[in-house]
PDB file of C-alpha atoms in Angstrom:
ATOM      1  CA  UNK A   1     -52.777 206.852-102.864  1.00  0.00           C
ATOM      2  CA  UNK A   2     -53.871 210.621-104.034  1.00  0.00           C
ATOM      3  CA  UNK A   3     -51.337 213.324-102.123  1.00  0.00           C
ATOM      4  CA  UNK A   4     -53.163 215.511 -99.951  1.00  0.00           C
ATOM      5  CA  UNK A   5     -53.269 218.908-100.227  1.00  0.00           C
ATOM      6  CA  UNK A   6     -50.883 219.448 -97.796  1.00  0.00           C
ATOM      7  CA  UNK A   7     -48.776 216.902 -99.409  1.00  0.00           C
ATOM      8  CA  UNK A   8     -49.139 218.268-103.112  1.00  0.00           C
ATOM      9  CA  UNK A   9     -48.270 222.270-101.581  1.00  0.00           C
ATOM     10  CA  UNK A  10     -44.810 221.170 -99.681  1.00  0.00           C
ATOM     11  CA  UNK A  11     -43.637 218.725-102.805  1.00  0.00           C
ATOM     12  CA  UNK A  12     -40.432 219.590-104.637  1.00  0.00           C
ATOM     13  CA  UNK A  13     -42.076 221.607-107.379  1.00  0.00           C
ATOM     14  CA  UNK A  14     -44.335 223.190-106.157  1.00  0.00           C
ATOM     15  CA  UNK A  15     -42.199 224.616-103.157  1.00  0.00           C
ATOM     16  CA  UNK A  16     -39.527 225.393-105.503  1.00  0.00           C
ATOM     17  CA  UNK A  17     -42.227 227.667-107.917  1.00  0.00           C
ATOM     18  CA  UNK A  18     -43.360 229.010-104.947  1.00  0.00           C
ATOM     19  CA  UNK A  19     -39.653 230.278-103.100  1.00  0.00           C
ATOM     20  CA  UNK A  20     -38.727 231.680-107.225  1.00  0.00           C
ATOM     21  CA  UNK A  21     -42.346 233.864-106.393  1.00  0.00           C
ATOM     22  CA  UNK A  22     -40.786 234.778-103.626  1.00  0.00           C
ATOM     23  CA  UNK A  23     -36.945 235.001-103.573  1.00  0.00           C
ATOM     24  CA  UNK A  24     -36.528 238.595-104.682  1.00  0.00           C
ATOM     25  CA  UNK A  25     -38.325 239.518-101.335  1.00  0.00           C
ATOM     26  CA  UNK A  26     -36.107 241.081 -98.388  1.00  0.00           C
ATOM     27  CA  UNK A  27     -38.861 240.173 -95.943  1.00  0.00           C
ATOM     28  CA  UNK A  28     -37.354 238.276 -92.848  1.00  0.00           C
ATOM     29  CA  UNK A  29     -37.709 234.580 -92.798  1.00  0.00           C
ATOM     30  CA  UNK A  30     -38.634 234.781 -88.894  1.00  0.00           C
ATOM     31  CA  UNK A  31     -38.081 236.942 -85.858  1.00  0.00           C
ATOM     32  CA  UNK A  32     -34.789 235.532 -85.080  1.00  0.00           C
ATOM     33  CA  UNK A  33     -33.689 234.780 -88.834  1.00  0.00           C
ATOM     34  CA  UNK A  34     -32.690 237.595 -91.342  1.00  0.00           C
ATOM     35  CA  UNK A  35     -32.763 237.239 -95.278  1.00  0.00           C
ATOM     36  CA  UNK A  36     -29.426 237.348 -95.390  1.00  0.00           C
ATOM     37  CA  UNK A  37     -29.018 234.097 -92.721  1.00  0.00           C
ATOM     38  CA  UNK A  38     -31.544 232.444 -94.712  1.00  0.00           C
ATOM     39  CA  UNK A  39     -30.137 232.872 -97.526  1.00  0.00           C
ATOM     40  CA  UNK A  40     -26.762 231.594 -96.260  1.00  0.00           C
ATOM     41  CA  UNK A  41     -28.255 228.317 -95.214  1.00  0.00           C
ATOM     42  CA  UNK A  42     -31.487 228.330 -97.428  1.00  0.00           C
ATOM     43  CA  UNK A  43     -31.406 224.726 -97.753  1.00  0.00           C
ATOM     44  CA  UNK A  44     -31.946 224.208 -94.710  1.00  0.00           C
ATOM     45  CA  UNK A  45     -34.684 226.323 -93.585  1.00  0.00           C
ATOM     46  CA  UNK A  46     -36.776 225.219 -96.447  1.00  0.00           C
ATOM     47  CA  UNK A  47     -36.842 221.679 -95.773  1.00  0.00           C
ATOM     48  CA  UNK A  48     -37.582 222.414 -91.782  1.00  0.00           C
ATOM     49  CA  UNK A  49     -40.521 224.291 -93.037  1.00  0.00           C
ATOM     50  CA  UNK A  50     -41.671 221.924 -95.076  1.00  0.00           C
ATOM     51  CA  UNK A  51     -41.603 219.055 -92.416  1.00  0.00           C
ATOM     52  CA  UNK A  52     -43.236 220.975 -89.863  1.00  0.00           C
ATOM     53  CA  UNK A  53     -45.984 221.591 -92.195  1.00  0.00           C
ATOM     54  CA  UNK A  54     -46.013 217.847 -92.844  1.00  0.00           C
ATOM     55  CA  UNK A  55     -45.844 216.897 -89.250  1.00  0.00           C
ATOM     56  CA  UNK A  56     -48.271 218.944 -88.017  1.00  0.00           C
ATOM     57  CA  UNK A  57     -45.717 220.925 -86.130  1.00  0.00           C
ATOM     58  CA  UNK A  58     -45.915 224.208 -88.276  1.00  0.00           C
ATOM     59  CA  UNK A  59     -47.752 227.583 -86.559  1.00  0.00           C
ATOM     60  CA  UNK A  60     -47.413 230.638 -88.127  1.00  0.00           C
ATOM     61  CA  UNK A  61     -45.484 233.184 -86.586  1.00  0.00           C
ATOM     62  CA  UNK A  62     -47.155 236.591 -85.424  1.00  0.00           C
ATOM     63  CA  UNK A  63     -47.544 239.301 -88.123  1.00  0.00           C
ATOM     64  CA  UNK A  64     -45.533 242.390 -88.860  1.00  0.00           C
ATOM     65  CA  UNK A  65     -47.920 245.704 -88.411  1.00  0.00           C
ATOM     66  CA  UNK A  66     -46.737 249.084 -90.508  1.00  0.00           C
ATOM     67  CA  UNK A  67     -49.147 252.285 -89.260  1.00  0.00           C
ATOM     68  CA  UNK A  68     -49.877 254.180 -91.892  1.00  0.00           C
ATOM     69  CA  UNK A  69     -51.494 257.707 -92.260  1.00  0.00           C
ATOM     70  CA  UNK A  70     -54.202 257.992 -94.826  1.00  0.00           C
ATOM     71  CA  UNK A  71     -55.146 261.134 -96.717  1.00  0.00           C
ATOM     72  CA  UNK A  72     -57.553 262.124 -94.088  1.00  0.00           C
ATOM     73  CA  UNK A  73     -55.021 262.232 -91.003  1.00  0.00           C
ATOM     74  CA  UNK A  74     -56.380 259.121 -89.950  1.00  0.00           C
ATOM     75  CA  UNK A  75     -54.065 255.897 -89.216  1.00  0.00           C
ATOM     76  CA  UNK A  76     -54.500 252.445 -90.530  1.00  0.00           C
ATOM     77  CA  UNK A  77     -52.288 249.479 -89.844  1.00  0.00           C
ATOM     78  CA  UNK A  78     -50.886 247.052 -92.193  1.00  0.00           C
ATOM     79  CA  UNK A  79     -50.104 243.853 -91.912  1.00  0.00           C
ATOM     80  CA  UNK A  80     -47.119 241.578 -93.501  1.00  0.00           C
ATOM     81  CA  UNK A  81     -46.034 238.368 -93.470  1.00  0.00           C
ATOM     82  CA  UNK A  82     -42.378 236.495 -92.698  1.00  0.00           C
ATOM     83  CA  UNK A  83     -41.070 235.121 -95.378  1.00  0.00           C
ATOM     84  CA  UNK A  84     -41.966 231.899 -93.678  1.00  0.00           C
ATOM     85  CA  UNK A  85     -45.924 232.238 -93.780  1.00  0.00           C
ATOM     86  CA  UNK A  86     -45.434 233.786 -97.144  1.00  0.00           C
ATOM     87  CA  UNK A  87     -44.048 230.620 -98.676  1.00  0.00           C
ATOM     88  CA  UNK A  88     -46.141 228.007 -97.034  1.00  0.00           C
ATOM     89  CA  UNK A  89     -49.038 230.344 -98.257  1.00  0.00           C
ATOM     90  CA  UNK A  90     -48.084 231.122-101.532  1.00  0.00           C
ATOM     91  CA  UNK A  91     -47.371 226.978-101.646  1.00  0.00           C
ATOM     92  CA  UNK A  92     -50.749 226.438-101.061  1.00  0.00           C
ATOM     93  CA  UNK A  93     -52.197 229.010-103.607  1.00  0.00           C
ATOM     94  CA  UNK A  94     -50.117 227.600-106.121  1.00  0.00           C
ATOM     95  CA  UNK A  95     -52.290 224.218-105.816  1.00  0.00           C
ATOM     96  CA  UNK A  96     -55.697 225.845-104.959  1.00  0.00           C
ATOM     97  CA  UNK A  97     -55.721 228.773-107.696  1.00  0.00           C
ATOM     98  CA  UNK A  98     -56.623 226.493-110.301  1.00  0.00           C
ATOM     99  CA  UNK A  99     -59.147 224.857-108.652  1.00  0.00           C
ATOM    100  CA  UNK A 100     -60.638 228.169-108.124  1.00  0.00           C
ATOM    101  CA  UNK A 101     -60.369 229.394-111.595  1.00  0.00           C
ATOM    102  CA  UNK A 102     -62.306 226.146-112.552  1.00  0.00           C
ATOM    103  CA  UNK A 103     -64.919 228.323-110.289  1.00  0.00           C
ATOM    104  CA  UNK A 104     -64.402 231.681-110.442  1.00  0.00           C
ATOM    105  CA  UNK A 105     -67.454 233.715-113.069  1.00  0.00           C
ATOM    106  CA  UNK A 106     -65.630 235.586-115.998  1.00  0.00           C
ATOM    107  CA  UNK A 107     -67.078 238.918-114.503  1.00  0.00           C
ATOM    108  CA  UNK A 108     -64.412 239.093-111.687  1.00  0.00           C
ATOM    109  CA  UNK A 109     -61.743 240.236-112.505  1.00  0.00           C
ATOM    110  CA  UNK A 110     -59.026 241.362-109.150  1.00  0.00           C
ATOM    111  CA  UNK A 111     -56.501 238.948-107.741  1.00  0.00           C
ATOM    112  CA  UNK A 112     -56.970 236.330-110.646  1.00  0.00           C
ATOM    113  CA  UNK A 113     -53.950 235.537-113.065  1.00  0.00           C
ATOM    114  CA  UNK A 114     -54.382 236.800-116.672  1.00  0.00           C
ATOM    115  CA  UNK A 115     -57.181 239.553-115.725  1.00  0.00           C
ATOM    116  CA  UNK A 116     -56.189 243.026-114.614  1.00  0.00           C
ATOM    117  CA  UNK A 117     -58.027 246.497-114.308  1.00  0.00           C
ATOM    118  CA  UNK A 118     -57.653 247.229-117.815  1.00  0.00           C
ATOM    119  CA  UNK A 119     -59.752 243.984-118.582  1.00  0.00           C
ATOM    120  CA  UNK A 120     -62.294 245.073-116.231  1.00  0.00           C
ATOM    121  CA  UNK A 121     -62.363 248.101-117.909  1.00  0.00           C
ATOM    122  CA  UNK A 122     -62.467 246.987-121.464  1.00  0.00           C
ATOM    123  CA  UNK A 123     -65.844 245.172-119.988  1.00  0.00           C
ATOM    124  CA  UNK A 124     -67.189 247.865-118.636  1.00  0.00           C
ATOM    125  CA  UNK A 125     -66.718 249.835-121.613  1.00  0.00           C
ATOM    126  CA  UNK A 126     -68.272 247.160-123.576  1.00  0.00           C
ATOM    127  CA  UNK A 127     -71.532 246.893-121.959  1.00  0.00           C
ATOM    128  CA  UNK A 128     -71.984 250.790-121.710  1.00  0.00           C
ATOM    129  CA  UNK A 129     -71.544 250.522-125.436  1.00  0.00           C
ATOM    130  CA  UNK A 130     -74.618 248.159-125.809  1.00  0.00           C
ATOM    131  CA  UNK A 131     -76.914 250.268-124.633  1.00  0.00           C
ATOM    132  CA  UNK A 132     -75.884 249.048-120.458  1.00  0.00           C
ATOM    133  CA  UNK A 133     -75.198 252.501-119.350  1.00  0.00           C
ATOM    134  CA  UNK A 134     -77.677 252.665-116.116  1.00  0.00           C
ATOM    135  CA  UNK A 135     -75.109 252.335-113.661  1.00  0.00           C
ATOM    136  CA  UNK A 136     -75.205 250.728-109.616  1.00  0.00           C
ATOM    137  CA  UNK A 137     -71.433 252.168-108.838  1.00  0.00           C
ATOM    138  CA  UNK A 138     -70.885 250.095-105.522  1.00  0.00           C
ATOM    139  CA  UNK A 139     -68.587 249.500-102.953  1.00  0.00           C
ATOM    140  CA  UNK A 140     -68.834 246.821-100.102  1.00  0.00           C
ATOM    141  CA  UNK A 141     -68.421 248.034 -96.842  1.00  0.00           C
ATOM    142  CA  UNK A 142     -65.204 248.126 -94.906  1.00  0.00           C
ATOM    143  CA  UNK A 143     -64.947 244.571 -96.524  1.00  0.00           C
ATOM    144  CA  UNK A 144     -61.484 243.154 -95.582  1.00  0.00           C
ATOM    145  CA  UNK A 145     -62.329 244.095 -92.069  1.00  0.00           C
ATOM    146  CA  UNK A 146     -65.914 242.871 -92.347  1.00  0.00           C
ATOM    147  CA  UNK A 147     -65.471 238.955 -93.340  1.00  0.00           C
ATOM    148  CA  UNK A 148     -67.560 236.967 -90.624  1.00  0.00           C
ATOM    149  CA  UNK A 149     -65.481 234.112 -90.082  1.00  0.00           C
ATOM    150  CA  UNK A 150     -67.980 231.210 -89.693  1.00  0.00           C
ATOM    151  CA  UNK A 151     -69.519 231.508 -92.912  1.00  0.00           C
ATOM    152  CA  UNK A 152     -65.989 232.093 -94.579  1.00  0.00           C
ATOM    153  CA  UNK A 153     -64.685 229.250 -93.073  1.00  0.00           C
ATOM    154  CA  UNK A 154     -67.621 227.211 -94.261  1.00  0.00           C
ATOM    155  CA  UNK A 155     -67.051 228.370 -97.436  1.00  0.00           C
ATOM    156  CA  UNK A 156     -63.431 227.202 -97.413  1.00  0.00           C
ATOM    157  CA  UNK A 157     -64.217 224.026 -95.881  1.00  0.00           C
ATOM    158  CA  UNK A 158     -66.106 223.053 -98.828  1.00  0.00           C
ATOM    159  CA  UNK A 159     -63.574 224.108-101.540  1.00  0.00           C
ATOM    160  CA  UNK A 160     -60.398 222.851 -99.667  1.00  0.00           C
ATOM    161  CA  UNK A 161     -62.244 219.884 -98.539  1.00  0.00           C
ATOM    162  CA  UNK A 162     -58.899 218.853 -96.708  1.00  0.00           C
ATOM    163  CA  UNK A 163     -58.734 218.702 -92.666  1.00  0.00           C
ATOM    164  CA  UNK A 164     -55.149 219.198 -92.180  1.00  0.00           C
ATOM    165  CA  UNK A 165     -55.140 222.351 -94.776  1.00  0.00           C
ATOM    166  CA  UNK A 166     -57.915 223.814 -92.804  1.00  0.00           C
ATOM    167  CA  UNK A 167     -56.284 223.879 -89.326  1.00  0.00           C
ATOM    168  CA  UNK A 168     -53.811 226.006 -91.006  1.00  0.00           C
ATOM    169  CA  UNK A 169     -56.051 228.203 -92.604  1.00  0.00           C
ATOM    170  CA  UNK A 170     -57.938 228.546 -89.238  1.00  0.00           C
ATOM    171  CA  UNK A 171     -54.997 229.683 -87.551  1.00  0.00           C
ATOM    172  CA  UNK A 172     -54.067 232.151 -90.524  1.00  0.00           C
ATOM    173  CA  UNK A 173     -57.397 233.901 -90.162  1.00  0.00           C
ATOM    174  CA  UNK A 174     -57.156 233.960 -86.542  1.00  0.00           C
ATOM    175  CA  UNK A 175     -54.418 236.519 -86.827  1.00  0.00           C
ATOM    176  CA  UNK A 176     -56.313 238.785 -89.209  1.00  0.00           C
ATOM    177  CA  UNK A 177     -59.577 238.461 -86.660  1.00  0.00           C
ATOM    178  CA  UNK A 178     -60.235 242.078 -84.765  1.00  0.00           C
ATOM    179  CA  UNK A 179     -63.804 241.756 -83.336  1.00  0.00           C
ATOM    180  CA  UNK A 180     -64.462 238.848 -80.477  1.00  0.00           C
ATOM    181  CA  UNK A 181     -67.458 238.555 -78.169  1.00  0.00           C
ATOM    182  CA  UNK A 182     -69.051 235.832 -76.463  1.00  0.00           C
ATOM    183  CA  UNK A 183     -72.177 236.902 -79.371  1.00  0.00           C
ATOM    184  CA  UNK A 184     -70.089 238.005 -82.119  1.00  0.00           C
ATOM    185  CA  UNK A 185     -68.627 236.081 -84.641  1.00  0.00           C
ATOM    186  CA  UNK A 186     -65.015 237.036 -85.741  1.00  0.00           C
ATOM    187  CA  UNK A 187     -64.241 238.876 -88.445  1.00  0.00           C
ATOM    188  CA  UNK A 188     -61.672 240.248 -90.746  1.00  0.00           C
ATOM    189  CA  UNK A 189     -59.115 238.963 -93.484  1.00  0.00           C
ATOM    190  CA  UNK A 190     -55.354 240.100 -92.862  1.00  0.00           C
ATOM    191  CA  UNK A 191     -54.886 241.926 -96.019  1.00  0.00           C
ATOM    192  CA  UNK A 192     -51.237 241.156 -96.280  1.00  0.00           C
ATOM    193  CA  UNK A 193     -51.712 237.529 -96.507  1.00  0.00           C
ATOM    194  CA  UNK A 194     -50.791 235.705 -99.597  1.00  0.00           C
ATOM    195  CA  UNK A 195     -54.220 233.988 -99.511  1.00  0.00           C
ATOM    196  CA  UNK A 196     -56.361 236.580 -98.252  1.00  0.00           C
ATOM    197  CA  UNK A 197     -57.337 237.812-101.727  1.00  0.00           C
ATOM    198  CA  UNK A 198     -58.232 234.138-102.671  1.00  0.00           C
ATOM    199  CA  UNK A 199     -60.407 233.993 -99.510  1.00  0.00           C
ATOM    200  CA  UNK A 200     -62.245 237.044-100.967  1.00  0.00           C
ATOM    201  CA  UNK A 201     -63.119 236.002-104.142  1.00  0.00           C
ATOM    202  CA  UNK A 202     -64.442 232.489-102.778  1.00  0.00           C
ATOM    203  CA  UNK A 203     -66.324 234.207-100.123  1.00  0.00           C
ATOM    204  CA  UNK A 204     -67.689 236.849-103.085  1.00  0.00           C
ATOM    205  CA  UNK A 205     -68.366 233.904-105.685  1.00  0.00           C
ATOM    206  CA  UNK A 206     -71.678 232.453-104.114  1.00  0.00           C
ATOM    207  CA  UNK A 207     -72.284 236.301-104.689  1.00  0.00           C
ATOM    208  CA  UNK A 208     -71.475 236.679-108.440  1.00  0.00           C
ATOM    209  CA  UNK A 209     -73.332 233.310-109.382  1.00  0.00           C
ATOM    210  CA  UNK A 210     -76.658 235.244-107.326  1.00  0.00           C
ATOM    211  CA  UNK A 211     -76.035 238.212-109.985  1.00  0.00           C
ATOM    212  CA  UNK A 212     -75.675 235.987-112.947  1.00  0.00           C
ATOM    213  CA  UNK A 213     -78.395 233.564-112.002  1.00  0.00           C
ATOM    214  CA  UNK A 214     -81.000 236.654-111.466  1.00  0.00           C
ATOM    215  CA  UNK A 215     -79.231 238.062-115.006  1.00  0.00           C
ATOM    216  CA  UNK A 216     -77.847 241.244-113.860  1.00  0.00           C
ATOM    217  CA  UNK A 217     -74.322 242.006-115.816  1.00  0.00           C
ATOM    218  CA  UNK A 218     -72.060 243.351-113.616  1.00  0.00           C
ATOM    219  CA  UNK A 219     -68.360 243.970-113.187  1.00  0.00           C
ATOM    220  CA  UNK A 220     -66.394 242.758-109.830  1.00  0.00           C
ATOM    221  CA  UNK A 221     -62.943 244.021-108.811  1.00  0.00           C
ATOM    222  CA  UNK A 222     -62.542 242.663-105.140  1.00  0.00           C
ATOM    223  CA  UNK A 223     -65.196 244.557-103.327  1.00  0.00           C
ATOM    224  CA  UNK A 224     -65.857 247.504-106.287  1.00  0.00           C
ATOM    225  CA  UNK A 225     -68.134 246.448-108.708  1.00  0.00           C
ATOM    226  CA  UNK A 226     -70.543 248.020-111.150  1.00  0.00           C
ATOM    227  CA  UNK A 227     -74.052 246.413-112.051  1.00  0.00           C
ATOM    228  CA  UNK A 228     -75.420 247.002-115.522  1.00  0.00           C
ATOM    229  CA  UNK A 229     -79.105 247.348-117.078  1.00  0.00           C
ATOM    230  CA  UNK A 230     -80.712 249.556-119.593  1.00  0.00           C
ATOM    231  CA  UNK A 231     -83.317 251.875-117.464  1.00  0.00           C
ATOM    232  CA  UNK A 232     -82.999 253.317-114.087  1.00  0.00           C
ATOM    233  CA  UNK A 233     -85.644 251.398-112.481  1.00  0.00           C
ATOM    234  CA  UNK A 234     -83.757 248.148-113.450  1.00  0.00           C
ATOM    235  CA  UNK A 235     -80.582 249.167-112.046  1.00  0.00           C
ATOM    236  CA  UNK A 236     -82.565 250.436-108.741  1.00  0.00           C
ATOM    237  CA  UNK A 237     -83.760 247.067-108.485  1.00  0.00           C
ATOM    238  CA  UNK A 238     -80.587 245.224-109.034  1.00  0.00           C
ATOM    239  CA  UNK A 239     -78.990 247.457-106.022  1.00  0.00           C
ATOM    240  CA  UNK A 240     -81.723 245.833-103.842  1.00  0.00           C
ATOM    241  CA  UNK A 241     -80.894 242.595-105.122  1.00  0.00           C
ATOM    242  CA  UNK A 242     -77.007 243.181-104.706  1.00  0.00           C
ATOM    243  CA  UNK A 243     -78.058 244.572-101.044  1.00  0.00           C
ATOM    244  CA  UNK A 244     -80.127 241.483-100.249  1.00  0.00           C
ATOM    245  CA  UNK A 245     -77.274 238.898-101.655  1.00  0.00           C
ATOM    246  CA  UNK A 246     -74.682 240.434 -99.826  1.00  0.00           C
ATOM    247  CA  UNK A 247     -76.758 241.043 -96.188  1.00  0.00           C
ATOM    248  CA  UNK A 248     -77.046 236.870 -96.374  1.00  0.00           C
ATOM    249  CA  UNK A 249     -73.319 236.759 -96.246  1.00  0.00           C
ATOM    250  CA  UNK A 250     -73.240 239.361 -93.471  1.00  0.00           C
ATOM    251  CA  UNK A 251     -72.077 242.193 -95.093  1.00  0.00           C
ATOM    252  CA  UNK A 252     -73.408 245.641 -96.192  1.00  0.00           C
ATOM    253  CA  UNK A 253     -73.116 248.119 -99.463  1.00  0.00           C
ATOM    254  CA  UNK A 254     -71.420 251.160 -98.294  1.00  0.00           C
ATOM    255  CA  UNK A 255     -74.304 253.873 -98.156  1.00  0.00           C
ATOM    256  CA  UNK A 256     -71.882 256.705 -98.806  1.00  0.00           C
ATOM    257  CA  UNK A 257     -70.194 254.944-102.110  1.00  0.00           C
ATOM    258  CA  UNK A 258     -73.093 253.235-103.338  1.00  0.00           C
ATOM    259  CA  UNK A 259     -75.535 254.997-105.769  1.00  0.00           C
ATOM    260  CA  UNK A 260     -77.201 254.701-109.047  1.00  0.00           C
ATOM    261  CA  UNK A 261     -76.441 256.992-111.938  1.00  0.00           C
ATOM    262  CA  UNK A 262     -75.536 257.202-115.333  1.00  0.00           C
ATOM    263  CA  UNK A 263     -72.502 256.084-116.966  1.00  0.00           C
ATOM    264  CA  UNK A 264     -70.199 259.368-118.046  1.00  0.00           C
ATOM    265  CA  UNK A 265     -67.393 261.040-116.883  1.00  0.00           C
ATOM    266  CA  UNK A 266     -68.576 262.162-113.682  1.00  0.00           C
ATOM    267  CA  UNK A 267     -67.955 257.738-112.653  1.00  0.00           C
ATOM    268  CA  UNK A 268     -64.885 256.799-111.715  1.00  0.00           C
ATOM    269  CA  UNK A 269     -64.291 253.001-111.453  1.00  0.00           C
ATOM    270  CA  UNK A 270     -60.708 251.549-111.121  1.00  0.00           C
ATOM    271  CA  UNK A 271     -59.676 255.047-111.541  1.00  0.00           C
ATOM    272  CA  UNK A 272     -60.706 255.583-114.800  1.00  0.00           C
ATOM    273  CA  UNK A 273     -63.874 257.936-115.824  1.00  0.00           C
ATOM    274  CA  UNK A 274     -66.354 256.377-117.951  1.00  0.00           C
ATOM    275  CA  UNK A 275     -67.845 256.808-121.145  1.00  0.00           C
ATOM    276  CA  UNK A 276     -71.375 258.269-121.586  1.00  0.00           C
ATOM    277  CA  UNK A 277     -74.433 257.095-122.970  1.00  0.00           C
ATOM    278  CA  UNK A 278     -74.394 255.906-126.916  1.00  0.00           C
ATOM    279  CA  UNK A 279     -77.915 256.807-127.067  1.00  0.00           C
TER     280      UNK A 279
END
C-alpha cells in the first residue's frame, strides 16, 4: 500500500533532510524546551514529533510575534515558528515542492528552488529587449494579510488531496487568520511559516495559467509582477484582465502601486531599475 502523505513527510529520510534544513537554527524547539535541551536529547524529541504527527496527536504550538517598526513609524508584527512546527512543515514541503514544480508556470519565479530575483530579472530584461517594453508594474494588495481562507483551502484540498495532511494545514492557517465575522471569511497567511510561501504560489497559479491562457507575458515574484505587451492600450487592457483574475480570487491590485508606464529607469522591480525602450 502507497504511504500517505503524512506517512512519506515523517519517514526516515525525509525527516532527516528536513532537521539538516534546519539544524543550524537557534529557534526553540517549544515553550518549555530550549535548543540547547533539544539538542542534548535530540533523539528523542524527534521521534515524539514524528509519532504525534502519525497518531493524530500533533497541534502546533502558538506562534512567536516580533513588533517591528517600519520606515514610516508604523509597527508591524512578525511571526515565527518553534523549531517544532518548523520541522513538521519543512517535512511536508520537502514532499509537496515537487509536486508543485510539476505545476508551477516558468514565469514565477519567488520561493521556488533554482529561480531567484536575478532570473526574474534576466526575464524581464529579455522581453523589454523584444520590443515588450509597455509596462503594468503591479503589486497585489496587502496580499499575505489578504488570503481568503475558503478558496485557499479549496485550492489546497485539491493539490494535497490527503485528509489527514489537511487537518494540519487547517490548523496552521488558523494561526495566521486575523479577520473573523459571522459574514466574513478568514483571511491571512502567517508569513513566517515554512509553507506559507508555497500556499502563495498555489493560490497565485490558477492566476498565472489566466495570464498565459489570455497570452499576456508577464513576470511574477510572490505578489510583484510585471505584465508585458508592445503598445499602451494592450498593457491597459491586460491590467483589467489582471484586475478581473485576481477580484475572482478575492483580492485587489494595489491602486497606489499599480500603474502602466514605460519600461526605463524611472521602474524599479525587485530593486533593480529597468532598461528603456530598444526602439
Amino acid at each position: 500500500m502507497k504511504p500517505t502523505l503524512l506517512e512519506q513527510a515523517m519517514s526516515p529520510e525525509v525527516l532527516d533532510r528536513a532537521w539538516r534544513k534546519l539544524k543550524g537554527e537557534h529557534t526553540p524547539w517549544s515553550p518549555t524546551v530550549s535548543r540547547d535541551d533539544l539538542q542534548h536529547h535530540l533523539m528523542r524529541h524527534l521521534l515524539a514529533c514524528r509519532e504525534e504527527v502519525l497518531d493524530g496527536a500533533y497541534r502546533p504550538l502558538p506562534l512567536r510575534q516580533f513588533p517591528v517598526r517600519k520606515p514610516d513609524g508604523r509597527q508591524r508584527v512578525l511571526t515565527a515558528q518553534f523549531l517544532r512546527d518548523k520541522l513538521v512543515q519543512r517535512a511536508l514541503l520537502t514532499v509537496l515542492e515537487p509536486r508543485a514544480e510539476a505545476l508551477f508556470h516558468d514565469d514565477s519565479f519567488a520561493y521556488r528552488p533554482e529561480r531567484n530575483v536575478a532570473k526574474a530579472l534576466a526575464k524581464v530584461r529579455e522581453r523589454v529587449r523584444i520590443g515588450l517594453d509597455w509596462l503594468v508594474d503591479a503589486d497585489i494588495e496587502k496580499f499575505f494579510d489578504s488570503i481568503p481562507h475558503r478558496p485557499l483551502l479549496r485550492v489546497l484540498d485539491g493539490f494535497v488531496a490527503d485528509a489527514k495532511a489537511m487537518k494540519l494545514i487547517e490548523r496552521w492557517l488558523g494561526q495566521g487568520a486575523h479577520v473573523r465575522s459571522l459574514l466574513a471569511t478568514p483571511r491571512g497567511i502567517a508569513q513566517g511559516a515554512i509553507l506559507s510561501p508555497l500556499f502563495c504560489n498555489l493560490y497565485l497559479h490558477g492566476f498565472d495559467r489566466s495570464l498565459d491562457s489570455a497570452h499576456i507575458p508577464f513576470v511574477r515574484f510572490a505578489d510583484d509582477f510585471l505584465l508585458f505587451a508592445p503598445t499602451r492600450s494592450d498593457a491597459g487592457r491586460a491590467m483589467e484582465h489582471a484586475a478581473r483574475r485576481l477580484e475572482r480570487l478575492d483580492l485587489r491590485l494595489h491602486p497606489d502601486k499599480t500603474r502602466v508606464v514605460r519600461s526605463g529607469r524611472e521602474v524599479i522591480f525587485l530593486g533593480e531599475t529597468l532598461p528603456g525602450p530598444t526602439r
